[in-house]
mmCIF file with all atom_site columns, C-alpha atoms in Angstrom:
data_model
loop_
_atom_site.group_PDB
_atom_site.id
_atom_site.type_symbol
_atom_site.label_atom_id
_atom_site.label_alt_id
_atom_site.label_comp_id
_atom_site.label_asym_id
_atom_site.label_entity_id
_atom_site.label_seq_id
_atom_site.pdbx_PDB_ins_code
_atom_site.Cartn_x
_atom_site.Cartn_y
_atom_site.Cartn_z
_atom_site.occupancy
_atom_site.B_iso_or_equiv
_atom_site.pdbx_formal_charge
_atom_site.auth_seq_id
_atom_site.auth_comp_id
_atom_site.auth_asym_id
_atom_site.auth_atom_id
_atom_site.pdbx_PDB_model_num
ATOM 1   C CA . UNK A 1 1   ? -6.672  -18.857 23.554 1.00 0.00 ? 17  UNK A CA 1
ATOM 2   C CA . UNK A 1 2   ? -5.826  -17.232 20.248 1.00 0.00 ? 18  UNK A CA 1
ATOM 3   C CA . UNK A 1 3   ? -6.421  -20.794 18.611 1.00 0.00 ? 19  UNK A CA 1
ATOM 4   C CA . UNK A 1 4   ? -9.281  -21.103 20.336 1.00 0.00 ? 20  UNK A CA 1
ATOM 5   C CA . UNK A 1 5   ? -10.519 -18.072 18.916 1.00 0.00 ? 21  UNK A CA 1
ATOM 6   C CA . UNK A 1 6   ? -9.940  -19.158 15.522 1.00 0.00 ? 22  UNK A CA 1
ATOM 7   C CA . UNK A 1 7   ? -11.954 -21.747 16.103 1.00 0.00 ? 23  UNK A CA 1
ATOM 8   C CA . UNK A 1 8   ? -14.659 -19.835 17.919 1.00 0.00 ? 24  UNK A CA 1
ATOM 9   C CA . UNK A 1 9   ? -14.517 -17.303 14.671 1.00 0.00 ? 25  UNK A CA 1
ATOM 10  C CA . UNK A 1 10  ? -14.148 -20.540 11.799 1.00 0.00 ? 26  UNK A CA 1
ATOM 11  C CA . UNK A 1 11  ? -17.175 -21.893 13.025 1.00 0.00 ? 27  UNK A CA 1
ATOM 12  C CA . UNK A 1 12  ? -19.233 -18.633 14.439 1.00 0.00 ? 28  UNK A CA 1
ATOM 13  C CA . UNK A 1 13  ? -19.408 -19.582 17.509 1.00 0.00 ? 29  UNK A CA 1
ATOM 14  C CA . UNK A 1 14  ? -21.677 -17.160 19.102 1.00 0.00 ? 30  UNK A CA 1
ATOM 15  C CA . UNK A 1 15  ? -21.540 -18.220 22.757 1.00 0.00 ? 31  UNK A CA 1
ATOM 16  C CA . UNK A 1 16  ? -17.552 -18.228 23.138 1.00 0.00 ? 32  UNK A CA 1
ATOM 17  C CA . UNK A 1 17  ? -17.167 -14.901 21.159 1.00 0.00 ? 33  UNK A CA 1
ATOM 18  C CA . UNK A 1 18  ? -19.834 -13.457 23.356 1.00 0.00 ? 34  UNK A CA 1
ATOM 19  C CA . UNK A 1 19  ? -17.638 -15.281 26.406 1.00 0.00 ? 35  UNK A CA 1
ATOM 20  C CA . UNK A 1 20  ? -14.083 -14.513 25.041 1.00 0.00 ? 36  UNK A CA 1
ATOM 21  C CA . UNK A 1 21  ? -14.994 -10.189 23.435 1.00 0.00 ? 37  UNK A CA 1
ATOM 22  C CA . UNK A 1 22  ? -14.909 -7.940  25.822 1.00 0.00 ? 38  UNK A CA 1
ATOM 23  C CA . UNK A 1 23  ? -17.951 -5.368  25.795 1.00 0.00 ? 39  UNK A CA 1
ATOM 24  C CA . UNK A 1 24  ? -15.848 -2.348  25.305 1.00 0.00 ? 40  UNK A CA 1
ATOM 25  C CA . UNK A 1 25  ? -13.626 -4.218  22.799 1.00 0.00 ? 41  UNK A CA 1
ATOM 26  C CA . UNK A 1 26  ? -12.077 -1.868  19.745 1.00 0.00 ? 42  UNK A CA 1
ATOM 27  C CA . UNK A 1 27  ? -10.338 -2.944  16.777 1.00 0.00 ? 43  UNK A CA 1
ATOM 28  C CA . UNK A 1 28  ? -8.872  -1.253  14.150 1.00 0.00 ? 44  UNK A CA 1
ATOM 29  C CA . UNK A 1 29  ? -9.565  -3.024  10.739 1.00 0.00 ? 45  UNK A CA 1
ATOM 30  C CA . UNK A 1 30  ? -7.425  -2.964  7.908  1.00 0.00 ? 46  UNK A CA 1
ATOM 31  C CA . UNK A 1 31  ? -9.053  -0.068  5.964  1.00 0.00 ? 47  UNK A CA 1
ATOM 32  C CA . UNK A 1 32  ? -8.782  1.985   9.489  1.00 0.00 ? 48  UNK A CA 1
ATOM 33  C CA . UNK A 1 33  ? -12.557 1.749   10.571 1.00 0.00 ? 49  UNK A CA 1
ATOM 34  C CA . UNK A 1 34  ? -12.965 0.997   14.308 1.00 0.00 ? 50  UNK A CA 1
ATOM 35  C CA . UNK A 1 35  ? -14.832 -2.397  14.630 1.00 0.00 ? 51  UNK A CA 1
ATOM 36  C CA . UNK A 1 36  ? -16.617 -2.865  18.555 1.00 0.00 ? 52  UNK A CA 1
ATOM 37  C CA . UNK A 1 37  ? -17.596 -6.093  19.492 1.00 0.00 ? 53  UNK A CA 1
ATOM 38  C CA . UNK A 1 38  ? -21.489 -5.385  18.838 1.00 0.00 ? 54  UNK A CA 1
ATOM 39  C CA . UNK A 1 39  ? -20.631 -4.613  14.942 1.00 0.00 ? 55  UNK A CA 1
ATOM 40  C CA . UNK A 1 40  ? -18.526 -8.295  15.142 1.00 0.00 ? 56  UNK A CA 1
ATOM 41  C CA . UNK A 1 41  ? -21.142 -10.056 16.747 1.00 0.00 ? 57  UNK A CA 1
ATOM 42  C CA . UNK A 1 42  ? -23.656 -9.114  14.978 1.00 0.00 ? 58  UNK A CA 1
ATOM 43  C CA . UNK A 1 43  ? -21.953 -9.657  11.791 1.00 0.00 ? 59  UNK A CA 1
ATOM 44  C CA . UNK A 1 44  ? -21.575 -13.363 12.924 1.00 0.00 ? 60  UNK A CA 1
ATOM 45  C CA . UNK A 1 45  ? -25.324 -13.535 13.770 1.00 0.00 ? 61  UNK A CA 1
ATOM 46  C CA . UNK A 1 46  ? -26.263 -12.316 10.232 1.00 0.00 ? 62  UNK A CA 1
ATOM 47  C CA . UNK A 1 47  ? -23.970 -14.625 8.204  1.00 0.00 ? 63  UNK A CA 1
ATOM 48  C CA . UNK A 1 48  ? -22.059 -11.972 6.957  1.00 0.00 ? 64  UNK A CA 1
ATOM 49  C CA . UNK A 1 49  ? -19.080 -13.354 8.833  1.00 0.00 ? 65  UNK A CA 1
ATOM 50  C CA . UNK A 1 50  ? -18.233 -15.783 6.128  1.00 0.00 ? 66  UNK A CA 1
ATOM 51  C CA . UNK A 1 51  ? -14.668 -18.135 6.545  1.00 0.00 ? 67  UNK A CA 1
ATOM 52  C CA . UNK A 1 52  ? -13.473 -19.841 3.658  1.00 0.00 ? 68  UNK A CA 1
ATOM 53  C CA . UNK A 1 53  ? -9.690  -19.984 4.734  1.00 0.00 ? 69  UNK A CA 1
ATOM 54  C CA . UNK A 1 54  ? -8.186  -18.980 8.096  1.00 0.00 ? 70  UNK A CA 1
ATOM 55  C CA . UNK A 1 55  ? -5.232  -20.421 8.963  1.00 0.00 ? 71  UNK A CA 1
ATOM 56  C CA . UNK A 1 56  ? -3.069  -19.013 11.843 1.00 0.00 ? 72  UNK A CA 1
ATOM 57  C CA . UNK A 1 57  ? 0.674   -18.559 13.009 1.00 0.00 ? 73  UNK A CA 1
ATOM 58  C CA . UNK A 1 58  ? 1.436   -17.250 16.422 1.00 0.00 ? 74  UNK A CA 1
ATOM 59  C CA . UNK A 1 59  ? 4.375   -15.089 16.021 1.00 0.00 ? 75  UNK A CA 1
ATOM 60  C CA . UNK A 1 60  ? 4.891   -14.142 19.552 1.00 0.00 ? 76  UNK A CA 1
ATOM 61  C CA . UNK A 1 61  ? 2.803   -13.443 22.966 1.00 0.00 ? 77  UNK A CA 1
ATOM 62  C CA . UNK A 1 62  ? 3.934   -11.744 25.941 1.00 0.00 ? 78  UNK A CA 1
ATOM 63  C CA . UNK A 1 63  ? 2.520   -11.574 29.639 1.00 0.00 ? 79  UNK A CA 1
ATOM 64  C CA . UNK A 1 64  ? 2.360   -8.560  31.606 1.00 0.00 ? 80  UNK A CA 1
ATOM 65  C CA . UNK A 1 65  ? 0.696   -8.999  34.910 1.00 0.00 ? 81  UNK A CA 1
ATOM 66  C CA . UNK A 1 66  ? -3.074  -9.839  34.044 1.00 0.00 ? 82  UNK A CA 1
ATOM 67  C CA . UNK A 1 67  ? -2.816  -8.892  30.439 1.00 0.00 ? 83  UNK A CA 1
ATOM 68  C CA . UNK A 1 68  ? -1.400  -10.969 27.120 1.00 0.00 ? 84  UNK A CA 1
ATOM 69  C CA . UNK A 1 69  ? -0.393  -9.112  23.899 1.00 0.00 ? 85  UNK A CA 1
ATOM 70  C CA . UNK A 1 70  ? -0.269  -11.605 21.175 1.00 0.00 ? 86  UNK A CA 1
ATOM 71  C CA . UNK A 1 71  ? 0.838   -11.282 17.618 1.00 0.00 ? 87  UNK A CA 1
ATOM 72  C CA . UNK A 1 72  ? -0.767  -13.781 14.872 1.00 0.00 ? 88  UNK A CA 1
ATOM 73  C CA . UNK A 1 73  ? -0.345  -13.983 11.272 1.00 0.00 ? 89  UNK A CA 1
ATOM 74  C CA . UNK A 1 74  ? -3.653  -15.273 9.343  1.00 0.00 ? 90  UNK A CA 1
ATOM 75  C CA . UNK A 1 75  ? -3.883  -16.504 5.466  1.00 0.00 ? 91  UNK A CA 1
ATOM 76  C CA . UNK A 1 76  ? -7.265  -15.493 4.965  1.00 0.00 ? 92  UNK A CA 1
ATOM 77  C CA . UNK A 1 77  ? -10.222 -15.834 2.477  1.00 0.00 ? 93  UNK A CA 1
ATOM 78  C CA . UNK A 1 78  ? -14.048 -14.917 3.228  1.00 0.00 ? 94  UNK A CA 1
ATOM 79  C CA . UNK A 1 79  ? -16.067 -11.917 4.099  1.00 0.00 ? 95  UNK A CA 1
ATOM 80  C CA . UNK A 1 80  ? -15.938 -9.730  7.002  1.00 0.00 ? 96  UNK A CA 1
ATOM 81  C CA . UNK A 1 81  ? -18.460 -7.691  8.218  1.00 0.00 ? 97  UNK A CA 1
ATOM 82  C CA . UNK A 1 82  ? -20.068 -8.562  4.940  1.00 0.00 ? 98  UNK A CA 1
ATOM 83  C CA . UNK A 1 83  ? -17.264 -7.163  2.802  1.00 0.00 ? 99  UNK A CA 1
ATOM 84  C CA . UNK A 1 84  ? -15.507 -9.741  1.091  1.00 0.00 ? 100 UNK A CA 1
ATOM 85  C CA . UNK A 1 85  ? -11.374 -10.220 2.134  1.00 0.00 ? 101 UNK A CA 1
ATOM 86  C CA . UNK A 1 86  ? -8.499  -12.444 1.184  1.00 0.00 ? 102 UNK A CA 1
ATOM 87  C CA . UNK A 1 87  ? -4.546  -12.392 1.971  1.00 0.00 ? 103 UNK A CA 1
ATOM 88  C CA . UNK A 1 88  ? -2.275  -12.236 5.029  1.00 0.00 ? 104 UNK A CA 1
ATOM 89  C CA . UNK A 1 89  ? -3.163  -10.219 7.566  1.00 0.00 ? 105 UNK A CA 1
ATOM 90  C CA . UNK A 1 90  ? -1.306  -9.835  10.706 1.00 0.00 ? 106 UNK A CA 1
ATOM 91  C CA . UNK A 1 91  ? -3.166  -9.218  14.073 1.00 0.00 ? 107 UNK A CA 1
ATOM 92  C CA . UNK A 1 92  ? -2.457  -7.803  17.506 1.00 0.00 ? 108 UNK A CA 1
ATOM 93  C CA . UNK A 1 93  ? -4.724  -8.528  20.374 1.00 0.00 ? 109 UNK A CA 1
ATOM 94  C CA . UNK A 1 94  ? -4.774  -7.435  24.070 1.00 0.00 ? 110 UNK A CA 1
ATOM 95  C CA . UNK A 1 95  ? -6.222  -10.198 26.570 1.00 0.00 ? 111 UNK A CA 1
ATOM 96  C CA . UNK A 1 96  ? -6.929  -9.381  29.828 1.00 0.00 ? 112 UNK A CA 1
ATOM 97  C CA . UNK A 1 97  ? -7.994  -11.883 32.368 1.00 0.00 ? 113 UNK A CA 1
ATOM 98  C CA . UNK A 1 98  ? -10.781 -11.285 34.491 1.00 0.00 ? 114 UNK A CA 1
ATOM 99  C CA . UNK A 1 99  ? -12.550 -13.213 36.904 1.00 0.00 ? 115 UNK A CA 1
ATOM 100 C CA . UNK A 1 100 ? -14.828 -15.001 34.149 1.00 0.00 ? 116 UNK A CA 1
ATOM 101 C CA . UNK A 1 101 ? -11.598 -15.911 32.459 1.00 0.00 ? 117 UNK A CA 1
ATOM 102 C CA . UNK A 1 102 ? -9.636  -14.195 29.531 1.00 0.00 ? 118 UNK A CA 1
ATOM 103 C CA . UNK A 1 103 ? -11.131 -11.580 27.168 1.00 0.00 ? 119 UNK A CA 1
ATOM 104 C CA . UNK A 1 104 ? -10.171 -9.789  23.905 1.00 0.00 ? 120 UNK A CA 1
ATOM 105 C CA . UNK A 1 105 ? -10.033 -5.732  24.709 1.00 0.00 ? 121 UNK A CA 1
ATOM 106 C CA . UNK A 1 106 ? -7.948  -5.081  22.063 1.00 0.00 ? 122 UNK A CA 1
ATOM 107 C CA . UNK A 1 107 ? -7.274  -5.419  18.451 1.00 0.00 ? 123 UNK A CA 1
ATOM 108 C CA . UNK A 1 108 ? -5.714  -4.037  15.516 1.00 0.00 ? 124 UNK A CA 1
ATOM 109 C CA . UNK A 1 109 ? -4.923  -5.951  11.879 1.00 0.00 ? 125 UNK A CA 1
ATOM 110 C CA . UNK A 1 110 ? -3.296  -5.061  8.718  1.00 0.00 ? 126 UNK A CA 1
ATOM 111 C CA . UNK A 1 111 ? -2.461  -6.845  5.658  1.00 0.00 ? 127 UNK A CA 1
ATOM 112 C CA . UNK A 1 112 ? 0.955   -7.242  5.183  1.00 0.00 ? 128 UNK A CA 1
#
């Protein structure tokens, strides 16, 4: 799933990020700001969701009943949320899976 995010995010997707975010998603972005999934989607449906590089290294995931916690490392370059970004960044999500399928509830990233 988290390379079909990357995917879903490369290409703004707006049907599978609306499928795969969970309503009452929160994310911690790297300047500490919470981001919920109405301020990412509708970055994505402004164009302010901008991908030039995003290339992706699962580090590890782990399964815990009905919930994944997944560690990725991106190389990024692009805008987010309309503020332009570039460098690595590591992320930790929190997928739960519901009866529609797995969703992002969680998120954090940092640059490292």
């Amino acid at each position: 799933m988290e390379f079909l995010l990357v995917e879903g995010i490369k290409s703004s997707n707006i049907d599978f990020l609306e499928k795969t975010i969970h309503d009452d998603l929160l994310c911690f972005a790297p300047d500490g700001s919470t981001i919920t999934k109405q301020m990412d989607m509708a970055s994505h449906k402004a164009g302010e969701m901008i991908v030039d590089k995003l290339a992706a290294q699962i580090e590890d995931i782990r399964i815990i009943g009905d919930t994944a916690v997944s560690t990725t490392v991106y190389d990024t370059k692009g805008k987010m949320l309309g503020n332009p970004i570039e460098g690595t960044f590591k992320y930790i999500r929190v997928w739960k899976m519901f009866d529609d399928g797995l969703k992002v509830i969680a998120a954090s990233v940092f640059k490292i």
